[in-house]
GROMACS .gro file of C-alpha atoms in nm:
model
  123
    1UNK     CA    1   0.618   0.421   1.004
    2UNK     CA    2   0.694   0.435   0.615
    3UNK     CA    3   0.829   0.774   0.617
    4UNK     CA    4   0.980   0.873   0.955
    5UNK     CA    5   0.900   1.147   1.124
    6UNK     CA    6   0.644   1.257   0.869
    7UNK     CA    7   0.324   1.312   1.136
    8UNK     CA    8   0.250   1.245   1.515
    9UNK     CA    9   0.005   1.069   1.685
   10UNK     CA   10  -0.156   1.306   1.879
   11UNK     CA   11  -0.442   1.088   2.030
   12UNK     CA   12  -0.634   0.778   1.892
   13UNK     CA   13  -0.893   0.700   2.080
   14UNK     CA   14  -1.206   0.408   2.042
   15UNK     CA   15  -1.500   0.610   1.992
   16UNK     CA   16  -1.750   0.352   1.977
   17UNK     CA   17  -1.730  -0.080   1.829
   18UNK     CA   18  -1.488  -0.027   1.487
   19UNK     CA   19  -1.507   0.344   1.513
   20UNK     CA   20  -1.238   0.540   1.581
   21UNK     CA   21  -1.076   0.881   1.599
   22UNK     CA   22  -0.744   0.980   1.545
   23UNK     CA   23  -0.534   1.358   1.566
   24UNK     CA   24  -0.213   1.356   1.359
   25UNK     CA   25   0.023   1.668   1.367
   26UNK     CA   26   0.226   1.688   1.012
   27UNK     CA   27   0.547   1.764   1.020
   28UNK     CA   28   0.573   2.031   0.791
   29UNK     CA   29   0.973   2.039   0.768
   30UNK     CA   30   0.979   1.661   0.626
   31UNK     CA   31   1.164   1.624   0.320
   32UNK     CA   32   0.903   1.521   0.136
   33UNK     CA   33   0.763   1.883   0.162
   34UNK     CA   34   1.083   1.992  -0.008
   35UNK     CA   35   0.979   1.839  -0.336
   36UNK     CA   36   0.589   1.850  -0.318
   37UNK     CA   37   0.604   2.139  -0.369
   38UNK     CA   38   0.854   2.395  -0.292
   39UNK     CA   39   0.730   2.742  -0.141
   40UNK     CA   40   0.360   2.553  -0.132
   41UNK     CA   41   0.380   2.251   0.006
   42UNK     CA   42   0.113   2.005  -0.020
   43UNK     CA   43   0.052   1.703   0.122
   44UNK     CA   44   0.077   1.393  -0.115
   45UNK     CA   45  -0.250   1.212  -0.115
   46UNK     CA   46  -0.013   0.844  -0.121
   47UNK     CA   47   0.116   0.973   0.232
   48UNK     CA   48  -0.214   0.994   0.339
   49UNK     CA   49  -0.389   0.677   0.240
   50UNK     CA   50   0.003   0.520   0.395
   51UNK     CA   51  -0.097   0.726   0.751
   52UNK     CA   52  -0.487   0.534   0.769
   53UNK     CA   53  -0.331   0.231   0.686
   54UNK     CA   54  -0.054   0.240   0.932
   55UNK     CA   55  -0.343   0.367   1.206
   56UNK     CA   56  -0.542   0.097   1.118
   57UNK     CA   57  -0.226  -0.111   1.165
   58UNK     CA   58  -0.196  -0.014   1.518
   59UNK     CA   59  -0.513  -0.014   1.600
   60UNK     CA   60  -0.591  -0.403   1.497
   61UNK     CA   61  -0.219  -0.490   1.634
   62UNK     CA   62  -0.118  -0.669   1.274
   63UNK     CA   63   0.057  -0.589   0.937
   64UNK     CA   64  -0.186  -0.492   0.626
   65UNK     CA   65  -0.171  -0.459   0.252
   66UNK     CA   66  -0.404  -0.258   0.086
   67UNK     CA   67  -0.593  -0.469  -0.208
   68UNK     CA   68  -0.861  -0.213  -0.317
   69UNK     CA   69  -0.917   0.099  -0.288
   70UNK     CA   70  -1.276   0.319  -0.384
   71UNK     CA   71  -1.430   0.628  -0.314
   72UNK     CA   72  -1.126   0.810  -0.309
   73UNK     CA   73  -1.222   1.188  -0.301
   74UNK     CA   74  -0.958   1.416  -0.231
   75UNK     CA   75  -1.170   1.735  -0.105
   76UNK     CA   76  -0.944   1.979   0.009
   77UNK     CA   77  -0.532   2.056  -0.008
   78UNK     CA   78  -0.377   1.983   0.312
   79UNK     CA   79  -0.038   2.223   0.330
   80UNK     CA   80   0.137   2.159   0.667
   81UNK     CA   81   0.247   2.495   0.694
   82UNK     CA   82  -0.155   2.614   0.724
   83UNK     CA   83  -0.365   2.313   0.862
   84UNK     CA   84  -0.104   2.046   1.008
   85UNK     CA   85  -0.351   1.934   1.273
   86UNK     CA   86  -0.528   1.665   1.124
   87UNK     CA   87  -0.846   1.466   1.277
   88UNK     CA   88  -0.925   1.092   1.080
   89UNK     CA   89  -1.241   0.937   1.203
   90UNK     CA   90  -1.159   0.542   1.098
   91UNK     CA   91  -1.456   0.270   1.086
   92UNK     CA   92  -1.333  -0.056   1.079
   93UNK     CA   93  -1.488  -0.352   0.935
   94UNK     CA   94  -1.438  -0.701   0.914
   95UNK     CA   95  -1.158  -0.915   1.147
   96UNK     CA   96  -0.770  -0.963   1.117
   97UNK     CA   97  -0.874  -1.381   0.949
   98UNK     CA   98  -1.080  -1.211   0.662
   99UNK     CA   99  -1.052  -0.894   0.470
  100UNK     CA  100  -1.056  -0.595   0.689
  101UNK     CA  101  -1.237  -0.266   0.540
  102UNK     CA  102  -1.183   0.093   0.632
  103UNK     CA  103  -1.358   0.448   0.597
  104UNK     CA  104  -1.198   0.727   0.629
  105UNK     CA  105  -1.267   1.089   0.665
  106UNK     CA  106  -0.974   1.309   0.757
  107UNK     CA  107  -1.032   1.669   0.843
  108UNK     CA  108  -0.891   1.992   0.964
  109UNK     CA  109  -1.053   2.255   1.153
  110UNK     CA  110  -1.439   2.204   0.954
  111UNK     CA  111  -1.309   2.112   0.606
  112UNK     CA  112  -1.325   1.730   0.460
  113UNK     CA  113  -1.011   1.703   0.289
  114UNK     CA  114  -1.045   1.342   0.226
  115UNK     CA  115  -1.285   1.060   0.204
  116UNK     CA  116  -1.222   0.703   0.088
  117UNK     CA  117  -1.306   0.327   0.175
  118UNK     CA  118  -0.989   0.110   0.150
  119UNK     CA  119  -1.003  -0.287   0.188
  120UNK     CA  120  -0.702  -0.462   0.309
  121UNK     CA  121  -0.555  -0.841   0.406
  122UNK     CA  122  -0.329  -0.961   0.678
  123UNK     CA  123   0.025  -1.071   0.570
   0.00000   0.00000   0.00000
């Protein structure tokens, strides 16, 4: 984990072949709340794309570098103080010997705060 103690893995479960769902709790007294932004915090949108790629991480059991990213719609402000309780539904594509991509939709409660498609490489 990048930046320690900044969310919990709730669950992270294998909903179906390269599909997966998984609940994160943010920890809305990390530092990084201090600065981003004081009395409103909001959850950087780098932290986020860092949590899918760290799930994805664990879920394919190997270390990953990002080399593209698209689709990147950030939908919705995620403050830790309101909505920490986040739910990312992750389809994985691809194998650990060729370029792996990723969908993402993260959530909280019924609001899309975040859709993208990120491809990565094993290092």
């Amino acid at each position: 984990m990048l930046l320690k103690d900044f969310y919990t893995v709730e669950k992270l479960e294998n909903i179906a072949p390269g599909k997966h769902s998984a609940f994160i709790v943010l920890n809305n007294k990390h530092d990084v709340f201090k600065g981003h932004f004081p009395g409103n915090p909001v959850t950087p949108g780098v932290c986020m794309m860092q949590i899918i790629k760290e799930l994805t991480q664990d879920i394919l059991g190997c270390s990953l570098i990002m080399t593209a990213s698209s689709n990147v719609k950030f939908m919705a402000i995620i403050n830790p103080d309101i909505n920490p309780n986040l739910k990312l539904d992750l389809e994985i594509l691809g194998d650990n010997s060729s370029e792996i991509k990723v969908k993402n939709t993260t959530s909280f409660n019924d609001t899309i705060a975040l859709k993208l498609s990120n491809v990565y490489k094993t290092v």
